[in-house]
mmCIF file of C-alpha atoms in Angstrom:
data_model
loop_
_atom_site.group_PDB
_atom_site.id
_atom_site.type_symbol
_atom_site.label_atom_id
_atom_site.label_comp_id
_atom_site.label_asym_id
_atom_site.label_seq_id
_atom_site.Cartn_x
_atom_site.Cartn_y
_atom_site.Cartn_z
ATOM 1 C CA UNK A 1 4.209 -8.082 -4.388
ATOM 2 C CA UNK A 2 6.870 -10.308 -3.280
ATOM 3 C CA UNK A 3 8.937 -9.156 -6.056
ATOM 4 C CA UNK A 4 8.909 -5.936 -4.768
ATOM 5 C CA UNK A 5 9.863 -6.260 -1.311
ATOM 6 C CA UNK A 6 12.732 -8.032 -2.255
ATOM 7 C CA UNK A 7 13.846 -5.163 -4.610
ATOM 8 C CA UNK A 8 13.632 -3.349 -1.398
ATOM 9 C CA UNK A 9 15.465 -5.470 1.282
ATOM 10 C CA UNK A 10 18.298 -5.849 -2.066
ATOM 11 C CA UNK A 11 18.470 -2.202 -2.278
ATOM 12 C CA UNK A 12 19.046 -1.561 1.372
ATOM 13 C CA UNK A 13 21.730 -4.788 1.903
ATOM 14 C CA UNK A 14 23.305 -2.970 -1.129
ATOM 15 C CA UNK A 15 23.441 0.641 0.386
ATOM 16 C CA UNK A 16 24.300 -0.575 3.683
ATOM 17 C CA UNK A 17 27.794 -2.008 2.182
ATOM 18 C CA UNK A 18 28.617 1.242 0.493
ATOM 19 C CA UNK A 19 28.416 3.158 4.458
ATOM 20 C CA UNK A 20 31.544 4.209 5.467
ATOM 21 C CA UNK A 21 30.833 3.658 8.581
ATOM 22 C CA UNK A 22 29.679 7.376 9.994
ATOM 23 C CA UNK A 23 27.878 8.010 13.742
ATOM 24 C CA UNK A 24 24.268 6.016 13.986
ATOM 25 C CA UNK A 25 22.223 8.811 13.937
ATOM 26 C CA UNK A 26 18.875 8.897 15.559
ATOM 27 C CA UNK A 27 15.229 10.653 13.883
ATOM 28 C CA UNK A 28 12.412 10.597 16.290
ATOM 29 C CA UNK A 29 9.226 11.506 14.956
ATOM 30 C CA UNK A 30 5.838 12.600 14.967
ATOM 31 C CA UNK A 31 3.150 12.505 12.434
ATOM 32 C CA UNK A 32 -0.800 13.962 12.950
ATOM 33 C CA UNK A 33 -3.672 14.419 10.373
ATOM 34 C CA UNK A 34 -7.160 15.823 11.244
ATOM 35 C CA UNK A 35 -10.519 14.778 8.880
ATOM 36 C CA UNK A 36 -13.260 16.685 8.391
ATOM 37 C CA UNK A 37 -16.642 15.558 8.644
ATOM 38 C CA UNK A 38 -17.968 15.308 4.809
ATOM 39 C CA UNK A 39 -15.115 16.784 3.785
ATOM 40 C CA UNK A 40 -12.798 15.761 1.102
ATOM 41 C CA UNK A 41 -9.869 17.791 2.872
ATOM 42 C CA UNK A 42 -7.624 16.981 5.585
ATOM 43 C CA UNK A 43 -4.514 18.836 7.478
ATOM 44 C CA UNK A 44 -1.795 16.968 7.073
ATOM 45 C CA UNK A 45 1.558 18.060 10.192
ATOM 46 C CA UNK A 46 4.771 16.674 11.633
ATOM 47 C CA UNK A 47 7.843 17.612 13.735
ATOM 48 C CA UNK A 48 10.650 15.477 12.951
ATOM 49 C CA UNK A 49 14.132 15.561 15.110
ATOM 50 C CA UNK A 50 16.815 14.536 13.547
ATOM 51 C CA UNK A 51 19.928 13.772 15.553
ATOM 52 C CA UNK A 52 24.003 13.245 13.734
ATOM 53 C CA UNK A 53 24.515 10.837 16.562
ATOM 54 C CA UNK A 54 21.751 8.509 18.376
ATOM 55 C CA UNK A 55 20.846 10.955 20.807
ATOM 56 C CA UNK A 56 22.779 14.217 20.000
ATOM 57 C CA UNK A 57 24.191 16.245 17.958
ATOM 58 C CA UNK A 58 20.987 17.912 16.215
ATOM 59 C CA UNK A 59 21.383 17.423 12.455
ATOM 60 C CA UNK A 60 17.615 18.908 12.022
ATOM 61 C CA UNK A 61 14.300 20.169 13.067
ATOM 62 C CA UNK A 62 11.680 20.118 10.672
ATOM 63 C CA UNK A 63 8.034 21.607 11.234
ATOM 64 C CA UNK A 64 5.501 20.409 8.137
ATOM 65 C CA UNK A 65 2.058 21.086 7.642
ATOM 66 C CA UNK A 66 -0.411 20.561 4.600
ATOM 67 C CA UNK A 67 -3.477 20.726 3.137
ATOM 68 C CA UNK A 68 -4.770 17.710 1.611
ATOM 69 C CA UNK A 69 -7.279 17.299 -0.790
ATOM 70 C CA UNK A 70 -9.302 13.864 -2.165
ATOM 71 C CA UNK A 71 -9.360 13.978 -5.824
ATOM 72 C CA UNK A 72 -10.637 10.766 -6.332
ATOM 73 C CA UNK A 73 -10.632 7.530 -4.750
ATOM 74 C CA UNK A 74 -6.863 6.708 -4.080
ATOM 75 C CA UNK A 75 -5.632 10.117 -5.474
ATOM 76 C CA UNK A 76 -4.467 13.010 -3.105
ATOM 77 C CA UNK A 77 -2.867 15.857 -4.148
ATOM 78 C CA UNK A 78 -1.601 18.140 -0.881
ATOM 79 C CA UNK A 79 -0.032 22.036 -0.966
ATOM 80 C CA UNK A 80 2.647 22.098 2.154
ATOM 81 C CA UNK A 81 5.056 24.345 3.983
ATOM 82 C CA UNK A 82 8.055 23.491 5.993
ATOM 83 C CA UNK A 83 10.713 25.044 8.595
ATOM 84 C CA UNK A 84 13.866 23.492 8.788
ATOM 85 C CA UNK A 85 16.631 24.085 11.441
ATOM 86 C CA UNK A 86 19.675 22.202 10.300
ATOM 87 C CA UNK A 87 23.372 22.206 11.989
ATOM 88 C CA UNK A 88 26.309 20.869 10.288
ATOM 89 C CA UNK A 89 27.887 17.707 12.482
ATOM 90 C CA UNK A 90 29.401 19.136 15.800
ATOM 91 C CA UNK A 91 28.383 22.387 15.016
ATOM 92 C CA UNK A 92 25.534 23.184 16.943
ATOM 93 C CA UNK A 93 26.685 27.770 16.873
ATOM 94 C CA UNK A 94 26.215 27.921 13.168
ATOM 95 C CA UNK A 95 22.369 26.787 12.412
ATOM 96 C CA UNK A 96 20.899 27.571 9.243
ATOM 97 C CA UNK A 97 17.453 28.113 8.221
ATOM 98 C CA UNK A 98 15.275 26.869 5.220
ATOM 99 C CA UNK A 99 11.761 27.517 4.242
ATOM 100 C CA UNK A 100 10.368 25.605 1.897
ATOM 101 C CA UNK A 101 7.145 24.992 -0.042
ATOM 102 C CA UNK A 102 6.086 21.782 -1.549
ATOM 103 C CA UNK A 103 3.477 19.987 -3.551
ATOM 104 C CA UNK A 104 2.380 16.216 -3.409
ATOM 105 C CA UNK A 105 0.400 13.394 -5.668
ATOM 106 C CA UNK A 106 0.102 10.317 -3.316
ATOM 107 C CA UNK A 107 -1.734 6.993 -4.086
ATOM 108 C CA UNK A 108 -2.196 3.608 -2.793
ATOM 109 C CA UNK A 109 -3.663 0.323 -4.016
ATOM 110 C CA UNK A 110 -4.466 -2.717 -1.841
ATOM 111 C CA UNK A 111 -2.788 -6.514 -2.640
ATOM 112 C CA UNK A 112 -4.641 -8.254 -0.268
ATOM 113 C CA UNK A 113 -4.087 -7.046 3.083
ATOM 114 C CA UNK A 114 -0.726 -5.274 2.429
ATOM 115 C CA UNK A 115 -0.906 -1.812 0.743
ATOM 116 C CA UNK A 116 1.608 -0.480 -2.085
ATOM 117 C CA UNK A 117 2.074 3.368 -1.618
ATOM 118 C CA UNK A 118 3.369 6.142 -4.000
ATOM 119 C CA UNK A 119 4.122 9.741 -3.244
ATOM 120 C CA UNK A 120 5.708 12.340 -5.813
ATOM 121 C CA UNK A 121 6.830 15.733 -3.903
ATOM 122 C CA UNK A 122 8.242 18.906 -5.636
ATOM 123 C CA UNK A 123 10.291 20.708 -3.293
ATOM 124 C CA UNK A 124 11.003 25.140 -4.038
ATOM 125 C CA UNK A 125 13.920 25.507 -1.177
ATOM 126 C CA UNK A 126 14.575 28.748 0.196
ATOM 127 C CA UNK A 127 17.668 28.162 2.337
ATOM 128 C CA UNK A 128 19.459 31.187 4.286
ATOM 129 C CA UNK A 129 22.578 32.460 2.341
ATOM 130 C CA UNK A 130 22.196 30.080 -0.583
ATOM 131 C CA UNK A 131 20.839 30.280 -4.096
ATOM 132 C CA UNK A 132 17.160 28.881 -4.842
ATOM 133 C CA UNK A 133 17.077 25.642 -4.900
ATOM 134 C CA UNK A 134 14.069 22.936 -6.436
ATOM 135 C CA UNK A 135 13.821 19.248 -6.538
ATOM 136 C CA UNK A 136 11.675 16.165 -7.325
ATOM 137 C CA UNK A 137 11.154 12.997 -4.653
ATOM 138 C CA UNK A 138 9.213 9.860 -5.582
ATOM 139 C CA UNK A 139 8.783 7.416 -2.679
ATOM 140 C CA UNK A 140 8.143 3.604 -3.419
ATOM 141 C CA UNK A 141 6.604 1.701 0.220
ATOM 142 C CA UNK A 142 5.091 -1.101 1.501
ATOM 143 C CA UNK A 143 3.054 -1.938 4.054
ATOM 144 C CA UNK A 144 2.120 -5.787 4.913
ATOM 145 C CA UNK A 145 0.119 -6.674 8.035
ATOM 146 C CA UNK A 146 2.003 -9.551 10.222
ATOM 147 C CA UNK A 147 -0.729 -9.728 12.691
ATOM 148 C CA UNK A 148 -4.164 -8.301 13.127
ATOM 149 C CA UNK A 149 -6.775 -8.014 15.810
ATOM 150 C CA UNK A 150 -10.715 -7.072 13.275
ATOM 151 C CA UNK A 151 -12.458 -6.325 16.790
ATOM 152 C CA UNK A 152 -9.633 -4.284 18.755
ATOM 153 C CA UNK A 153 -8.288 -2.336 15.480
ATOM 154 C CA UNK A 154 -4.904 -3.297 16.420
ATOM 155 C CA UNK A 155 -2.569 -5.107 14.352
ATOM 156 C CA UNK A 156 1.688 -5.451 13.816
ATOM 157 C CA UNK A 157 2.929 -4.770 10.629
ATOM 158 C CA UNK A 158 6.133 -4.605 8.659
ATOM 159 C CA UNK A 159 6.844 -1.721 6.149
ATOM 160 C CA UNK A 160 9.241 -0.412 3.906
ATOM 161 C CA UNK A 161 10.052 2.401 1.415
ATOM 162 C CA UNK A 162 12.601 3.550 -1.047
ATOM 163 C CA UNK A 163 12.696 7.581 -1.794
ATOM 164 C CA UNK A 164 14.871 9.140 -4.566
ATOM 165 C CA UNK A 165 15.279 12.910 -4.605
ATOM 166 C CA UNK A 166 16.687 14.371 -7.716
ATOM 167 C CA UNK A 167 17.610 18.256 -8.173
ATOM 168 C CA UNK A 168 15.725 20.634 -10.883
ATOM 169 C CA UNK A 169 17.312 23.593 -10.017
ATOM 170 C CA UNK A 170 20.362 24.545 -12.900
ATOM 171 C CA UNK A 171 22.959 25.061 -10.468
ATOM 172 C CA UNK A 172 22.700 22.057 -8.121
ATOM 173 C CA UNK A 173 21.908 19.798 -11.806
ATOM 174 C CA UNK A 174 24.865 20.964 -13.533
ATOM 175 C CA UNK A 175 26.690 19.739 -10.558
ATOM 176 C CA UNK A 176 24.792 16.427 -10.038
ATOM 177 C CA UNK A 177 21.170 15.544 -10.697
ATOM 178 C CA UNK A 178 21.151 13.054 -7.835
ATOM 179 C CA UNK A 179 20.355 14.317 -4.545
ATOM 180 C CA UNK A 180 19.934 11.527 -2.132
ATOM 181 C CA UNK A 181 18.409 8.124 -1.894
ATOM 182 C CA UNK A 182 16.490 7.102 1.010
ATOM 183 C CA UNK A 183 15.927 3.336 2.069
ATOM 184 C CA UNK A 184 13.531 2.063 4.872
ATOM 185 C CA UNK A 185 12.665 -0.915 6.568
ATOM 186 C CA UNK A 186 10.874 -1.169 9.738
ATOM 187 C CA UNK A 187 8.106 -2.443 12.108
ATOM 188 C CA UNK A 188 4.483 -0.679 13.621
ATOM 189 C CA UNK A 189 2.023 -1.280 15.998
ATOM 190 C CA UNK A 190 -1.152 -0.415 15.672
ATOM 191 C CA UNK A 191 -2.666 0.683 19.102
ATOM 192 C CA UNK A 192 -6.438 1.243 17.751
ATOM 193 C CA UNK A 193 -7.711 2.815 14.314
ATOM 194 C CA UNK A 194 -6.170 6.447 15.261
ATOM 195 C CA UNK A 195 -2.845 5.847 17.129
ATOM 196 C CA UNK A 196 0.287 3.806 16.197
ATOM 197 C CA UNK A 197 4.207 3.942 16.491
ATOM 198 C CA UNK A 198 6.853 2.481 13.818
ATOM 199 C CA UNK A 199 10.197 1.709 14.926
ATOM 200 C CA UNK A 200 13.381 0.945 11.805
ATOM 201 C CA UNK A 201 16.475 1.411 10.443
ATOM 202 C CA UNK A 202 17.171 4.060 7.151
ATOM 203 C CA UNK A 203 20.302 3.918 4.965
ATOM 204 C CA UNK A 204 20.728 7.445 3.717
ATOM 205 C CA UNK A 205 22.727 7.585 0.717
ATOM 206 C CA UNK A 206 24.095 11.200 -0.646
ATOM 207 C CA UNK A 207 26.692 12.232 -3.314
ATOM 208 C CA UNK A 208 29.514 11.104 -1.630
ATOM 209 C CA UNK A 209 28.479 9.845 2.023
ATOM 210 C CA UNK A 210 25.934 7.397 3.166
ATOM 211 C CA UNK A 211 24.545 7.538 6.472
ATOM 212 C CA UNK A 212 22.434 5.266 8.793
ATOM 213 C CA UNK A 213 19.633 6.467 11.475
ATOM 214 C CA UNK A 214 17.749 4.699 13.670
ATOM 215 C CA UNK A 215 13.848 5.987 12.827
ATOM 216 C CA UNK A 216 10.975 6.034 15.403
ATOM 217 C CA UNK A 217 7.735 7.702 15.185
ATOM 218 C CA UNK A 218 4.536 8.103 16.302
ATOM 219 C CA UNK A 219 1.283 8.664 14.094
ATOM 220 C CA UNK A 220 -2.277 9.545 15.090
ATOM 221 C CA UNK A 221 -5.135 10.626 13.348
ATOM 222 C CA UNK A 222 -7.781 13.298 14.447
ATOM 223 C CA UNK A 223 -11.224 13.302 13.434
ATOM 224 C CA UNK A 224 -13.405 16.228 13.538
ATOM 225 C CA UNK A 225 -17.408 15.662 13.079
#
């Protein structure tokens, strides 16, 4: 476990040197899910802004939603849809669109108290004026409790993930298989069982740019009986 977090911090001190110094951008984020009672499923949604600059500039809006299902214990697989709005930097009257369908395997397994966490995502990208596109993501995170309150349900923790998204489609691959590389370190409170809020940093690394964004985001869970 140690081993692997300090895979993680090395990979993001490494991908932090290679910046070139662009605008701090700024992603601020929300994340819901709703249970069933004796269900195996669960809805799965999020709205994500994503700024070029701290607090303008809109790079992106994304709206997500899925449908998550329990295979076993530890193993989801989900079915998802998402709209994105994106804007090239400082150039907020030519938006383009993207809808895009997706499929996930996630699992988990406990060390202790901290939790190791693996999601695989294929991506089919419909983007406005652009060919099909497809890809592949696999996220690597951590999460490892710093504090915890048993009787309140609250507790600070510190987490971190590493996400690699490479391109299946023939035209992007025959251009380059890598896609992007996304590294994450941060901090969360837990308010109660239902509600908490993550604050950190992300180095975004692309073909030929890397980028940095200041992340915050709220989660809460919904339970339906």
């Amino acid at each position: 476990m140690k081993k692997i977090t300090l895979v993680l911090i090395s990979l993001f001190l490494t991908t932090n040197l290679w910046a070139n110094s662009p605008p701090l951008g700024g992603w601020y984020m929300y994340f819901g899910n709703t249970t069933f009672k004796d269900s195996k499923w669960k809805a799965n949604y999020d709205v994500q802004y994503r700024n070029h600059e701290l607090a303008s500039d809109l790079n992106q809006l994304v709206v997500r939603t899925s449908a998550q299902y329990q295979v076993m214990n530890n193993l989801n697989v989900a079915l998802g849809y998402a709209y994105v709005h994106s804007e090239h930097i400082n150039t907020p009257d030519l938006p383009y669109y993207e809808n895009r369908i997706f499929q996930d395997v996630s699992t988990q397994q406990n060390y202790g108290a901290s939790v190791l966490k693996h999601r695989f995502r294929l991506e089919q990208r419909f983007i406005e004026n652009q060919d099909y596109k497809s890809r592949i993501r696999y996220q690597l995170g951590i999460e490892i409790p710093v504090y915890k309150n048993e009787e309140k349900n609250q507790s600070i923790y510190t987490t971190a993930y590493n996400e690699v998204f490479m391109n299946l489609d023939k035209a992007s691959r025959s251009k380059n298989a890598f896609d992007r590389n996304r590294l994450y370190l941060g901090a969360g409170y837990k308010f109660n069982k239902d509600v908490s809020m993550q604050i950190g940093w992300m180095n975004q690394m692309l073909q030929k740019q890397s980028y940095q964004q200041l992340m915050i985001s709220l989660h809460h869970s919904l339970s339906i009986k």
